[in-house]
mmCIF file of C-alpha atoms and ligand atoms in Angstrom:
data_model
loop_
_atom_site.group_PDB
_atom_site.id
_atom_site.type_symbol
_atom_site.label_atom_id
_atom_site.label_comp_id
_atom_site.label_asym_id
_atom_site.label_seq_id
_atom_site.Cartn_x
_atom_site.Cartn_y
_atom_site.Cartn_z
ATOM 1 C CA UNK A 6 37.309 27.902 12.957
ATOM 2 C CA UNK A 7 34.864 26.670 10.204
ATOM 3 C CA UNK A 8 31.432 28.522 10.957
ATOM 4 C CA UNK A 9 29.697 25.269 8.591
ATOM 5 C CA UNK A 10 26.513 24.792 9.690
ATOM 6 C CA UNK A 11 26.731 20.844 11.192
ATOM 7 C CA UNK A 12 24.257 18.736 8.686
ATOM 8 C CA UNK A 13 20.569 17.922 9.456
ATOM 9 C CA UNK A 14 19.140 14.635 8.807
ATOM 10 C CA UNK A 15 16.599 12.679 7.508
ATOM 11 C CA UNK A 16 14.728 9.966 9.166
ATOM 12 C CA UNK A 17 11.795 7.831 7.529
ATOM 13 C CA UNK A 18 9.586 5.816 8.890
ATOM 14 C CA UNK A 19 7.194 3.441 7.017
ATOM 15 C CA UNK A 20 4.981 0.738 6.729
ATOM 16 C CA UNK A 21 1.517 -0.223 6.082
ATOM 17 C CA UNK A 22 -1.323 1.256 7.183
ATOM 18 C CA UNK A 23 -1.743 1.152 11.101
ATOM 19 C CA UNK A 24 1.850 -0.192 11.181
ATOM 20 C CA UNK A 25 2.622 2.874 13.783
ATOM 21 C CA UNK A 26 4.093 5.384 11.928
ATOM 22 C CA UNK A 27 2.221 8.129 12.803
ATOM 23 C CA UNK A 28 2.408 6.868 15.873
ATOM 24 C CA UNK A 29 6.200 6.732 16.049
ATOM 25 C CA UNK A 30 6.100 10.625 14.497
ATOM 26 C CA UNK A 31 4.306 11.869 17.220
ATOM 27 C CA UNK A 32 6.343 9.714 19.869
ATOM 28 C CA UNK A 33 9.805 11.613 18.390
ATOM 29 C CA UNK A 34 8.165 15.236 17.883
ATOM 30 C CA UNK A 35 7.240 14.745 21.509
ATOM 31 C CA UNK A 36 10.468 13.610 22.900
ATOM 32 C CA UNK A 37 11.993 17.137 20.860
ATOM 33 C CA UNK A 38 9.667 19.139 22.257
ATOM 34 C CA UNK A 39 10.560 17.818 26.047
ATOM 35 C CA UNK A 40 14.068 18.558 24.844
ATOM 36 C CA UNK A 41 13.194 21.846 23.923
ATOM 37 C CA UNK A 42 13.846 21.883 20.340
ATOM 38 C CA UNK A 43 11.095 23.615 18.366
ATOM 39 C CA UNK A 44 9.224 21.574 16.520
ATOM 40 C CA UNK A 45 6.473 21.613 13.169
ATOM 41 C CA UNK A 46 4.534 19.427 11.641
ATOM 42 C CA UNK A 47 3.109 19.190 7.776
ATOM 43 C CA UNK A 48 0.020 17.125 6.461
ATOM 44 C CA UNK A 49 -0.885 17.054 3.048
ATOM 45 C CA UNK A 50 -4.608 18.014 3.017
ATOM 46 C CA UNK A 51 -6.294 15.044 1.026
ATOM 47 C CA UNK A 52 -6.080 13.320 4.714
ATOM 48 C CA UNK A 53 -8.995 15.043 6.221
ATOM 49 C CA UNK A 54 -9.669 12.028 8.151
ATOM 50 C CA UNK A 55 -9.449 13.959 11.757
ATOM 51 C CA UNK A 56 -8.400 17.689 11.810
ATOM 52 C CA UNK A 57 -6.972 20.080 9.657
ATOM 53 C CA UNK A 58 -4.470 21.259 12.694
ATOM 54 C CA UNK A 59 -3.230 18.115 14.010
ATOM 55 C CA UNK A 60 -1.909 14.730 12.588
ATOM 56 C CA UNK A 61 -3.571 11.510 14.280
ATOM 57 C CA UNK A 62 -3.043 7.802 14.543
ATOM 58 C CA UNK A 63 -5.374 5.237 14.672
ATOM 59 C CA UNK A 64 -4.599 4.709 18.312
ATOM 60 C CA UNK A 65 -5.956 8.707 18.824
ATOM 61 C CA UNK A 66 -2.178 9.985 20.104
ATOM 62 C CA UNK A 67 -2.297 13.721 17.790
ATOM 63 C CA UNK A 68 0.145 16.535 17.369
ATOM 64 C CA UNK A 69 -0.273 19.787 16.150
ATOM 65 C CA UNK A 70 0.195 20.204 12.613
ATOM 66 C CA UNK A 71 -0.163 22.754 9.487
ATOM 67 C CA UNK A 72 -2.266 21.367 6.673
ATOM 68 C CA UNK A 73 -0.995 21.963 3.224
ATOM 69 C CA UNK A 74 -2.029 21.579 -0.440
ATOM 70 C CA UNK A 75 1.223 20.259 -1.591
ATOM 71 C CA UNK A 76 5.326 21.206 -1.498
ATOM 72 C CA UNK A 77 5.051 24.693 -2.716
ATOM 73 C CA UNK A 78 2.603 25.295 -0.015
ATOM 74 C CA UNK A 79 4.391 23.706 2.478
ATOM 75 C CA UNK A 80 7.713 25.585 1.509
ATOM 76 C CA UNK A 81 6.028 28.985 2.147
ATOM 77 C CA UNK A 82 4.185 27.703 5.333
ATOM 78 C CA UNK A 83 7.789 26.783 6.593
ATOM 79 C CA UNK A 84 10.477 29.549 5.024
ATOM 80 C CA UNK A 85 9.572 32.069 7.153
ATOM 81 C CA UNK A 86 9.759 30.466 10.382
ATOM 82 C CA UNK A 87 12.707 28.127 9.480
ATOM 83 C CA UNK A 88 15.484 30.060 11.410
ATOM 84 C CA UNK A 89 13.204 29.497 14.441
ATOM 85 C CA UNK A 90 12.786 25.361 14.122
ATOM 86 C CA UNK A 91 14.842 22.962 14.692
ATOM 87 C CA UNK A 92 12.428 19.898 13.765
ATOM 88 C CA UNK A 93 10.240 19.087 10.667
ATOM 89 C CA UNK A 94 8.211 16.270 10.735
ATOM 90 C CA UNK A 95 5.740 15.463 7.880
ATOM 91 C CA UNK A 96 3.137 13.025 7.875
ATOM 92 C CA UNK A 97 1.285 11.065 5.284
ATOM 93 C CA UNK A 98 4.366 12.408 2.596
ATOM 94 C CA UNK A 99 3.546 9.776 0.163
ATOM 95 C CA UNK A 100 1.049 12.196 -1.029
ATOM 96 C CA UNK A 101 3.446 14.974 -1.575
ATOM 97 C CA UNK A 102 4.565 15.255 -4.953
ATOM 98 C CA UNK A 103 8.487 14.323 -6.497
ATOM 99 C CA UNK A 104 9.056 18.139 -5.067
ATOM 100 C CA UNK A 105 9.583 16.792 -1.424
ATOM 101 C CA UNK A 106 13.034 14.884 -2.440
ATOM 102 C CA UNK A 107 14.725 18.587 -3.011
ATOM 103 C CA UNK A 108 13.339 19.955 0.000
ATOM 104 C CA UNK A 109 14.319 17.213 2.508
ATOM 105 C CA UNK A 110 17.534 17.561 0.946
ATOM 106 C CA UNK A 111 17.597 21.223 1.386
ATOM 107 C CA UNK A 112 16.572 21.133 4.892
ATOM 108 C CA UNK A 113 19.214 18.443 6.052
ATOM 109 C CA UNK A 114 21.833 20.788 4.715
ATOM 110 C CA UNK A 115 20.381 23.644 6.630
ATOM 111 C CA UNK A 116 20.914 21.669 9.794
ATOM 112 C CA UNK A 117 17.358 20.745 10.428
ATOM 113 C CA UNK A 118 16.369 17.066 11.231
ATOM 114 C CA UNK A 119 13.478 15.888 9.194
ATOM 115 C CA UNK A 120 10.979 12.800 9.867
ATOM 116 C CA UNK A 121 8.689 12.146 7.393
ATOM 117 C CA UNK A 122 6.365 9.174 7.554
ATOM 118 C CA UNK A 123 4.436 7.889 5.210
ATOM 119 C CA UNK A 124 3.364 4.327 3.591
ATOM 120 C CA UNK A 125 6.164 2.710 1.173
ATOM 121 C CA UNK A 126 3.721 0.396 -0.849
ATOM 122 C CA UNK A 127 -0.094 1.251 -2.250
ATOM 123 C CA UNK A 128 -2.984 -0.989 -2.523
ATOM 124 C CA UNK A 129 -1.125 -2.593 -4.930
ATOM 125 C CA UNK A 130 2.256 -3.275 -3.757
ATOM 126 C CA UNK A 131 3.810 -0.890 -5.763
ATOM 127 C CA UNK A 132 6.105 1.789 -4.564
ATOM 128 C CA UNK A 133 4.023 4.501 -3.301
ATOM 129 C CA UNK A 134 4.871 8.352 -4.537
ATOM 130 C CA UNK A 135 8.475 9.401 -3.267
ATOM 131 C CA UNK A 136 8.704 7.876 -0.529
ATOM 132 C CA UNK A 137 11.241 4.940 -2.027
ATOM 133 C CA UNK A 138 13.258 8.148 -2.742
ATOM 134 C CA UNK A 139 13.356 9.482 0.412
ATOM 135 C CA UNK A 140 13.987 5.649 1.786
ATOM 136 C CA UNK A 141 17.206 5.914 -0.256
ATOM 137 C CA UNK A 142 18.731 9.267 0.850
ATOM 138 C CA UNK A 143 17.768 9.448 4.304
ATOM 139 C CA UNK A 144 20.038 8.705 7.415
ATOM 140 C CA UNK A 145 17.830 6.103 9.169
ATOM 141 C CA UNK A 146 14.447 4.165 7.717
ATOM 142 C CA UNK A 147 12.417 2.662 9.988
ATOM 143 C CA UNK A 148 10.331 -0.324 8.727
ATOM 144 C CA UNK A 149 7.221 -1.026 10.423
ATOM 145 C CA UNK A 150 5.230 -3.594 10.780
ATOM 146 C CA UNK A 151 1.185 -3.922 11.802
ATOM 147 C CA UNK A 152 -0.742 -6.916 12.111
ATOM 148 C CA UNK A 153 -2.340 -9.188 9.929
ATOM 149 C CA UNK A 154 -5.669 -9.124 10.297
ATOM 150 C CA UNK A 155 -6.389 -12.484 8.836
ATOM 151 C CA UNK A 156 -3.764 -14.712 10.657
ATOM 152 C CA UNK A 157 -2.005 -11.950 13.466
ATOM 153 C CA UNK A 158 1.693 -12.445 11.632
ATOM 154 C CA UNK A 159 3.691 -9.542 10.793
ATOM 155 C CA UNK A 160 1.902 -7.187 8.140
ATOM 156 C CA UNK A 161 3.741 -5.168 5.811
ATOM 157 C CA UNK A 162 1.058 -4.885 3.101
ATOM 158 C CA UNK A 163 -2.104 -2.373 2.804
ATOM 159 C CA UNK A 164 -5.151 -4.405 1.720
ATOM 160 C CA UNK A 165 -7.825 -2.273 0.273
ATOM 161 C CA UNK A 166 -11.379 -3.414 0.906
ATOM 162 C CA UNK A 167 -13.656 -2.929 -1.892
ATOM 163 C CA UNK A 168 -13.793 -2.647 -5.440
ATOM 164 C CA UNK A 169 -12.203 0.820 -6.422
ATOM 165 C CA UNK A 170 -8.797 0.986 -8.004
ATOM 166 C CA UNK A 171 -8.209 4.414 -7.582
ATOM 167 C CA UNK A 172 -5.014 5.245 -5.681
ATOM 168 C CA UNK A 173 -5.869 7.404 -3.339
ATOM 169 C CA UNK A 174 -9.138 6.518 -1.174
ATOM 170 C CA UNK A 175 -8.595 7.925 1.989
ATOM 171 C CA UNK A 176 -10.000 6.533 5.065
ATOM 172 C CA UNK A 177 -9.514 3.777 7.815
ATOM 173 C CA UNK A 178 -11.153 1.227 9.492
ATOM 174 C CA UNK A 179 -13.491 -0.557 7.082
ATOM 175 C CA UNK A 180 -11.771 0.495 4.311
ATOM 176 C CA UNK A 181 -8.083 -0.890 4.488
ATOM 177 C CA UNK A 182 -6.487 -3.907 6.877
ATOM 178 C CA UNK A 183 -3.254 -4.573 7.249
ATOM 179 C CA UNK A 184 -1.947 -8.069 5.862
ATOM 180 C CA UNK A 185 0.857 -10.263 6.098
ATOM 181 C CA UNK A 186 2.348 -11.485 2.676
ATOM 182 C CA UNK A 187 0.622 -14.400 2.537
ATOM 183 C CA UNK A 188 -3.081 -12.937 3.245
ATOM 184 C CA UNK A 189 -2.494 -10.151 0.850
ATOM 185 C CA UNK A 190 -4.293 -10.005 -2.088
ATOM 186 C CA UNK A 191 -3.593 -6.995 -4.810
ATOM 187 C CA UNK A 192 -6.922 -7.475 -6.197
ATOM 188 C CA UNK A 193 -9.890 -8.017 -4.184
ATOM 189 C CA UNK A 194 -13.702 -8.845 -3.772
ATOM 190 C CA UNK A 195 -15.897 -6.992 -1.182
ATOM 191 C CA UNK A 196 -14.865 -8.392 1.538
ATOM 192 C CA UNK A 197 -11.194 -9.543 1.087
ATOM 193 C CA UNK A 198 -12.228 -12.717 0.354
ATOM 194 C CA UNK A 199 -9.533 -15.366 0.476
ATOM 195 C CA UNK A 200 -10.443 -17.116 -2.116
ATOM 196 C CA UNK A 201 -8.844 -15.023 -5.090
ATOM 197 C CA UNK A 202 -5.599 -16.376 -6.772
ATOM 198 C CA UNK A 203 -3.224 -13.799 -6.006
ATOM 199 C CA UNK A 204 -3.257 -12.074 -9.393
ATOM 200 C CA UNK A 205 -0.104 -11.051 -11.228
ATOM 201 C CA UNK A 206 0.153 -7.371 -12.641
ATOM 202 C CA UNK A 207 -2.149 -6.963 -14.422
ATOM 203 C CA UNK A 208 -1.908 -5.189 -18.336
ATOM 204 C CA UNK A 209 -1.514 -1.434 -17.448
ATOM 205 C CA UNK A 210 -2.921 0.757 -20.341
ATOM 206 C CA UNK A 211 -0.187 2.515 -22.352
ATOM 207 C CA UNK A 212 2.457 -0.372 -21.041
ATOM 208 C CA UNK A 213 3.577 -2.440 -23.069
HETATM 209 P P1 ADP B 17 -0.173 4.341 10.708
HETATM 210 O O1 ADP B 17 0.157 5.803 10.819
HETATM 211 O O2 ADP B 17 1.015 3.506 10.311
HETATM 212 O O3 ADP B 17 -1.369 4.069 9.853
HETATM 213 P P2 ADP B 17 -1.040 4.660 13.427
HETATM 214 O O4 ADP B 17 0.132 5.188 14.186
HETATM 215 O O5 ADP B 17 -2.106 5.631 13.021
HETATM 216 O O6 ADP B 17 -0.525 3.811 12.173
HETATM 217 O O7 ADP B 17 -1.792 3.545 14.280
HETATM 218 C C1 ADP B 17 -1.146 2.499 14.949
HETATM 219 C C2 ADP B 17 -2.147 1.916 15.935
HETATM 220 O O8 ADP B 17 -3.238 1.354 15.226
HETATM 221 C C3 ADP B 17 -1.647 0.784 16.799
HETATM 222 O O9 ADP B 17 -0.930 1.211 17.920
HETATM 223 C C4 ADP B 17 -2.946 0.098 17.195
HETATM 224 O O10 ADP B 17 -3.509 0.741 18.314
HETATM 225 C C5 ADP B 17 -3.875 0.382 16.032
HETATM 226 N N1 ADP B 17 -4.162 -0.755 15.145
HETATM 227 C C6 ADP B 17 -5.352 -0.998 14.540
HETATM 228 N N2 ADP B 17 -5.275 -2.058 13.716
HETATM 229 C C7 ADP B 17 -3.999 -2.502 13.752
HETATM 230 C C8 ADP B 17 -3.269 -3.556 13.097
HETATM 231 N N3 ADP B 17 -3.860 -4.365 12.208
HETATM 232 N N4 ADP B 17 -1.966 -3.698 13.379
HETATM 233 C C9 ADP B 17 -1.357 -2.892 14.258
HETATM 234 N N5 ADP B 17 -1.983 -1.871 14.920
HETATM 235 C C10 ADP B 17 -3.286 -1.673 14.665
HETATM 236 MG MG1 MG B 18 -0.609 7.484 9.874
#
């Protein structure tokens, strides 16, 4: 009889901010742990927001979790105590670098099942890191949703409050709001103000 090890798999789950995801990680890490499966979790450490050992959500459900400065890190933090775990959930991965695509697929052929959650779009609407990537190769992608802020309607878009255009601004409340298509705004005064046009791309340096 064939002693193959029987595949892992991948499962995604994204959204906007405070669409649930981490939310939704914690939920399924929890329901392995009931079922006895042993179970860790992986942060990238620009999201300092709460605690360096546990991921959050915005609706203060947390699970323990190892705090890492990107893939390499979080390949030795895990390699040693693979044979032992069963579950690998990663949080925030749209700020791990390209380097995450090899791993998850490494890890589904070792048998493990891997959830990774992490935001799909940035401020800008634009594909966020590799988390499109992952979209495409995993088993199952969850989609999530939040709510508008403007109008209550279904949100799939991170508004950024504010004037920086940096891409990574970490934070919360105050800072981001989930919008609805029609209340987004890719470029935005202060205070979100409804008033701009929605703006087409605009003229990336070095693009031509
Ligand atoms: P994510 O990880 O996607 O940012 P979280 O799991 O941290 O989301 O938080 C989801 C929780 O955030 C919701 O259950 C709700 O309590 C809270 N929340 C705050 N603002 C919103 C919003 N605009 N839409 C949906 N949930 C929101
Ligand atoms: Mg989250």
């Amino acid at each position: 009889m064939s002693s193959e090890l029987i595949p892992g798999v991948l499962e995604v789950i994204t959204g906007p901010m405070f669409s649930g995801k981490s939310e939704e990680l914690i939920r399924r890490l929890k329901r392995a742990r009931i079922a006895r499966q042993r179970v860790v979790c992986f942060k990238p450490d620009i999201d300092l927001r709460y605690h360096r050992t546990s991921i959050a959500s915005h609706s203060d459900q947390t699970h323990a979790a190892t705090t890492v400065a990107n893939v390499e890190r979080l390949r030795e933090a895990l390699y040693p105590q693979l044979d032992d775990v069963e579950v690998i959930g990663v949080d925030e991965v749209q700020f791990f670098d390209a380097a995450i695509v090899p791993l998850a697929v490494e890890l589904i052929a070792l048998g493990k099942r891997v959830i990774m959650a992490g935001l799909d779009t940035t401020f800008a609407a634009e594909p966020f890191g590799a988390v499109p990537n992952l979209m495409a190769i995993a088993d199952t992608v969850s989609k999530l949703s939040a709510v508008c802020m403007v109008c209550g309607a279904a949100a799939i878009h991170t508004q950024r409050l504010g004037q920086s255009q940096e891409l990574v601004v970490v934070g919360a409340a105050g800072l981001y709001e989930a919008r609805c298509r029609a209340h987004f705004h890719p470029f935005t005064d202060e205070h979100g103000s409804e008033q701009l046009e929605l703006t087409p791309a605009l003229d990336t340096p070095g693009e031509s």
